[in-house]
Amino acid sequence: MTEQRSDIAIVGGGPVGGLAACTLARAGYAVTLFERGVSPVPNAHANDTRGYALAAGTVQFLDDLGYWAPLAERATAIRSIVVSRRGGLGRVHLNAADHGRHALGQVVPAVALEPMLDAACREAGVDVRYESTLAGVGEVTDGRRELCIHGTEGEGAWSARLILAADGIGSPTRKALGLPVNRHRYAADALVFDVQPARPHNGQAFERFTDEGPLALLPQADGRMNVVWVAPPEACERRLELNGAERLQELQARFGWTLGRLQPAGRVVRFPLERVHAPEPVAERALLLGNAAHSVHPVAGQGLNLSLRDVATLLGALRERHGQGGAPRFVADPGASDTLAAYAQARRNDVNGVVAATDFLARGMLHAAGLRGHALGSGMMAVDRLRPARDRLARAAMGLGALPRHTARQLTRPDVGSKA
Ligand SMILES: Cc1cc2nc3c(=O)[nH]c(=O)nc-3n(C[C@H](O)[C@H](O)[C@H](O)COP(=O)(O)OP(=O)(O)OC[C@H]3O[C@@H](n4cnc5c(N)ncnc54)[C@H](O)[C@@H]3O)c2cc1C
C-alpha cells in the first residue's frame, strides 16, 4: 500500500475541522481533510435544526478570514439578550446599543456553515475527502504520524506532520491516540426547533432558567425564533410524541407571552447533552480541536465560539515568531512539540473557564429555590442596574477577549461567493 502524504491531516469536517482546513491551507500547508459524511448539498433539507449563536468576537474572526460575507445573508443580528428565571425575581437585559455596538452576536443556521466551509476548502486547495473514516492511528516515524483511512476505494495509508482530531464529542481519533477525557452525561437533552411568534422579535434573544433546565429562544430570519429547550430525557421523549400544537402549548406555558402566540415552524431534533473535556489535548504530532477536546452544555451558546478560538489560536501558534511585519510566515513543521505545547498553554484558561462556567449554569444554579433563589434574584437585579456589571457581562457575551486576530487579517483574502 503506497503511503500518501500531507503536512496536516484533519479527521472530521464539521465546522471546526472545516474552518481549520481552509485557514491552514491558506497559511501555506498541504492539508487533507477526511470527513465520514457525504459532500454537503447547498440548501439541502435541514437535518440539523440548530441556529448557532455566534458571539461578536467570533463574527469578527470569520470576517477577518473573509468568511463572514457569504454567511451574512443567512444571519440574524442579536441586538439584545434577556436573561430571566421562571417563577423567580430578577432579570438582566443586555442591549448592544448601550455598549456602542450594532449587535451582541449573530445567529447562523447550522446548515449554512457546511456548504460555505466546503466552498472555502476547495478555494484554498484543501484535499477534501468525503465518505472517509478513520480506521486507525499509527506510530511516529521520521517526524510524521501515520494514519489509516477507510475511504470509497477501500483502506489507504497516510502520513502527516500534524494530525488534527476534529471528529466531535466521541472522537475516534482521540481514542486511538489514547488521550484521556473527563465525561459527564447531563440528565438532560435539548429539543431544537423553529417557531413563528405572532410579534416581531426585533433581534431579541431570551435565556430563561427553569426548574427543568435552560430554555433559549434565538432570533432567526423571517421573524422566526430558534428554540433550544433543555429538559430531562423523559420530558423530551414525551414532548416529541406530542403534536406541534400541544408541544407549543407546553412551551408557551414555560416561556410566556412576551412574543405573543408561538406557532410551530419546522421539524424538531433532539440532542443528548454531555460535557467532555480532555485536560491534555496534545499527543505526539497530534492535537484535539473543537468538540473532540471540549464539548460543553449549550447554555449560553458557547461551544462553537470556544472551538473557533482553538482555530484562531492554532493559526497564531504556527506563525513564525520573528518578522511580524508584512505577510505572515508560518513554521515549516506544524507538528513540532514546542509549537503544540505553546498552543495547549495558550488555550488552557479559556477552555477551563468556559467548561466550568457552562457546567455551573447547566447544573441549575440560576434556578435555585429558597434563600439562595432570593439571593440570586437580588444579584440579577443588581447586575441589571449597575452599568459596570452589565458591561462585564456584555463583554463576556460578545466574546471580545484576547482573540489572536492579527494573523487571520493578514492572510490573502479568499474568493468565496455567497454559496451558503
Ligand atoms: C443543542 C445544541 C445547541 C448548540 N448551540 C450552540 C450555539 O448557539 N453557539 C455555539 O457556539 N455553540 C453551540 N453548540 C455547540 C456546537 O454544536 C459545537 O461546538 C460544534 O458542533 C463543534 O463542532 P466540531 O466540528 O468540533 O464537532 P462536530 O460538529 O461534532 O463535527 C465532527 C465531524 O467529525 C465527523 N467524524 C466523526 N467521526 C469521524 C471519523 N471517524 N472519521 C471521519 N470523520 C468523522 C462527523 O461526521 C462530523 O462532521 C450547540 C450544541 C448543541 C448540542
mmCIF file of N, CA, C and O in Angstrom, residues 165-197:
data_model
loop_
_atom_site.group_PDB
_atom_site.id
_atom_site.type_symbol
_atom_site.label_atom_id
_atom_site.label_comp_id
_atom_site.label_asym_id
_atom_site.label_seq_id
_atom_site.Cartn_x
_atom_site.Cartn_y
_atom_site.Cartn_z
ATOM 1 N N ALA A 165 -7.442 16.202 15.327
ATOM 2 C CA ALA A 165 -8.668 15.437 15.576
ATOM 3 C C ALA A 165 -9.795 16.439 15.785
ATOM 4 O O ALA A 165 -9.851 17.118 16.802
ATOM 5 N N ALA A 166 -10.666 16.560 14.774
ATOM 6 C CA ALA A 166 -11.828 17.458 14.888
ATOM 7 C C ALA A 166 -13.072 16.612 14.646
ATOM 8 O O ALA A 166 -14.006 17.038 13.977
ATOM 9 N N ASP A 167 -13.036 15.376 15.177
ATOM 10 C CA ASP A 167 -14.090 14.418 14.872
ATOM 11 C C ASP A 167 -15.129 14.306 15.986
ATOM 12 O O ASP A 167 -15.710 13.234 16.206
ATOM 13 N N GLY A 168 -15.363 15.418 16.668
ATOM 14 C CA GLY A 168 -16.547 15.523 17.524
ATOM 15 C C GLY A 168 -16.423 14.886 18.887
ATOM 16 O O GLY A 168 -15.361 14.383 19.295
ATOM 17 N N ILE A 169 -17.544 14.890 19.587
ATOM 18 C CA ILE A 169 -17.588 14.534 21.009
ATOM 19 C C ILE A 169 -17.066 13.114 21.277
ATOM 20 O O ILE A 169 -16.368 12.872 22.254
ATOM 21 N N GLY A 170 -17.392 12.152 20.384
ATOM 22 C CA GLY A 170 -16.963 10.757 20.602
ATOM 23 C C GLY A 170 -15.574 10.488 20.037
ATOM 24 O O GLY A 170 -15.041 9.394 20.215
ATOM 25 N N SER A 171 -15.004 11.444 19.337
ATOM 26 C CA SER A 171 -13.684 11.415 18.676
ATOM 27 C C SER A 171 -12.952 10.065 18.637
ATOM 28 O O SER A 171 -12.149 9.748 19.517
ATOM 29 N N PRO A 172 -13.162 9.271 17.565
ATOM 30 C CA PRO A 172 -12.390 8.034 17.416
ATOM 31 C C PRO A 172 -10.884 8.304 17.380
ATOM 32 O O PRO A 172 -10.093 7.474 17.841
ATOM 33 N N THR A 173 -10.473 9.468 16.856
ATOM 34 C CA THR A 173 -9.038 9.787 16.805
ATOM 35 C C THR A 173 -8.487 9.962 18.218
ATOM 36 O O THR A 173 -7.398 9.483 18.534
ATOM 37 N N ARG A 174 -9.260 10.654 19.059
ATOM 38 C CA ARG A 174 -8.828 10.848 20.461
ATOM 39 C C ARG A 174 -8.635 9.493 21.143
ATOM 40 O O ARG A 174 -7.652 9.260 21.835
ATOM 41 N N LYS A 175 -9.593 8.592 20.891
ATOM 42 C CA LYS A 175 -9.499 7.244 21.492
ATOM 43 C C LYS A 175 -8.263 6.533 20.974
ATOM 44 O O LYS A 175 -7.503 5.940 21.747
ATOM 45 N N ALA A 176 -8.046 6.595 19.649
ATOM 46 C CA ALA A 176 -6.898 5.898 19.057
ATOM 47 C C ALA A 176 -5.580 6.462 19.600
ATOM 48 O O ALA A 176 -4.595 5.737 19.723
ATOM 49 N N LEU A 177 -5.566 7.758 19.926
ATOM 50 C CA LEU A 177 -4.345 8.377 20.465
ATOM 51 C C LEU A 177 -4.168 8.074 21.952
ATOM 52 O O LEU A 177 -3.124 8.340 22.527
ATOM 53 N N GLY A 178 -5.222 7.551 22.568
ATOM 54 C CA GLY A 178 -5.161 7.200 23.988
ATOM 55 C C GLY A 178 -5.182 8.401 24.915
ATOM 56 O O GLY A 178 -4.693 8.327 26.043
ATOM 57 N N LEU A 179 -5.751 9.535 24.449
ATOM 58 C CA LEU A 179 -5.814 10.722 25.313
ATOM 59 C C LEU A 179 -7.023 10.619 26.245
ATOM 60 O O LEU A 179 -8.150 10.412 25.783
ATOM 61 N N PRO A 180 -6.820 10.761 27.561
ATOM 62 C CA PRO A 180 -7.946 10.614 28.487
ATOM 63 C C PRO A 180 -8.895 11.810 28.471
ATOM 64 O O PRO A 180 -8.495 12.921 28.105
ATOM 65 N N VAL A 181 -10.169 11.566 28.847
ATOM 66 C CA VAL A 181 -11.151 12.662 28.933
ATOM 67 C C VAL A 181 -11.959 12.530 30.220
ATOM 68 O O VAL A 181 -12.162 11.434 30.732
ATOM 69 N N ASN A 182 -12.438 13.678 30.703
ATOM 70 C CA ASN A 182 -13.445 13.674 31.771
ATOM 71 C C ASN A 182 -14.796 13.804 31.088
ATOM 72 O O ASN A 182 -14.996 14.726 30.290
ATOM 73 N N ARG A 183 -15.718 12.901 31.407
ATOM 74 C CA ARG A 183 -17.042 12.922 30.750
ATOM 75 C C ARG A 183 -18.129 13.011 31.789
ATOM 76 O O ARG A 183 -18.027 12.388 32.851
ATOM 77 N N HIS A 184 -19.160 13.756 31.489
ATOM 78 C CA HIS A 184 -20.337 13.769 32.354
ATOM 79 C C HIS A 184 -21.575 13.865 31.474
ATOM 80 O O HIS A 184 -21.758 14.839 30.737
ATOM 81 N N ARG A 185 -22.427 12.843 31.534
ATOM 82 C CA ARG A 185 -23.680 12.875 30.769
ATOM 83 C C ARG A 185 -24.702 13.600 31.639
ATOM 84 O O ARG A 185 -25.050 13.142 32.728
ATOM 85 N N TYR A 186 -25.148 14.785 31.166
ATOM 86 C CA TYR A 186 -26.167 15.518 31.920
ATOM 87 C C TYR A 186 -27.478 14.731 31.897
ATOM 88 O O TYR A 186 -27.764 14.037 30.919
ATOM 89 N N ALA A 187 -28.267 14.864 32.949
ATOM 90 C CA ALA A 187 -29.580 14.204 32.964
ATOM 91 C C ALA A 187 -30.550 15.089 32.185
ATOM 92 O O ALA A 187 -31.599 15.504 32.678
ATOM 93 N N ALA A 188 -30.160 15.414 30.966
ATOM 94 C CA ALA A 188 -30.947 16.356 30.150
ATOM 95 C C ALA A 188 -30.614 16.180 28.676
ATOM 96 O O ALA A 188 -29.498 15.807 28.327
ATOM 97 N N ASP A 189 -31.621 16.454 27.842
ATOM 98 C CA ASP A 189 -31.445 16.530 26.391
ATOM 99 C C ASP A 189 -31.936 17.907 25.964
ATOM 100 O O ASP A 189 -32.552 18.621 26.771
ATOM 101 N N ALA A 190 -31.680 18.243 24.704
ATOM 102 C CA ALA A 190 -32.217 19.512 24.181
ATOM 103 C C ALA A 190 -33.088 19.210 22.969
ATOM 104 O O ALA A 190 -32.691 18.448 22.092
ATOM 105 N N LEU A 191 -34.285 19.802 22.950
ATOM 106 C CA LEU A 191 -35.112 19.759 21.744
ATOM 107 C C LEU A 191 -34.869 21.080 21.015
ATOM 108 O O LEU A 191 -34.938 22.155 21.629
ATOM 109 N N VAL A 192 -34.560 20.986 19.724
ATOM 110 C CA VAL A 192 -34.222 22.205 18.974
ATOM 111 C C VAL A 192 -35.135 22.312 17.753
ATOM 112 O O VAL A 192 -35.234 21.373 16.964
ATOM 113 N N PHE A 193 -35.799 23.452 17.638
ATOM 114 C CA PHE A 193 -36.737 23.656 16.525
ATOM 115 C C PHE A 193 -37.052 25.140 16.370
ATOM 116 O O PHE A 193 -36.785 25.933 17.265
ATOM 117 N N ASP A 194 -37.644 25.487 15.207
ATOM 118 C CA ASP A 194 -38.042 26.878 14.961
ATOM 119 C C ASP A 194 -39.507 27.084 15.320
ATOM 120 O O ASP A 194 -40.331 26.167 15.166
ATOM 121 N N VAL A 195 -39.817 28.290 15.784
ATOM 122 C CA VAL A 195 -41.217 28.680 15.982
ATOM 123 C C VAL A 195 -41.433 30.038 15.308
ATOM 124 O O VAL A 195 -40.485 30.792 15.094
ATOM 125 N N GLN A 196 -42.683 30.297 14.998
ATOM 126 C CA GLN A 196 -43.052 31.586 14.407
ATOM 127 C C GLN A 196 -43.885 32.346 15.438
ATOM 128 O O GLN A 196 -45.019 31.983 15.710
ATOM 129 N N PRO A 197 -43.325 33.392 16.055
ATOM 130 C CA PRO A 197 -44.117 34.145 17.041
ATOM 131 C C PRO A 197 -45.048 35.150 16.360
ATOM 132 O O PRO A 197 -44.771 35.595 15.250
#
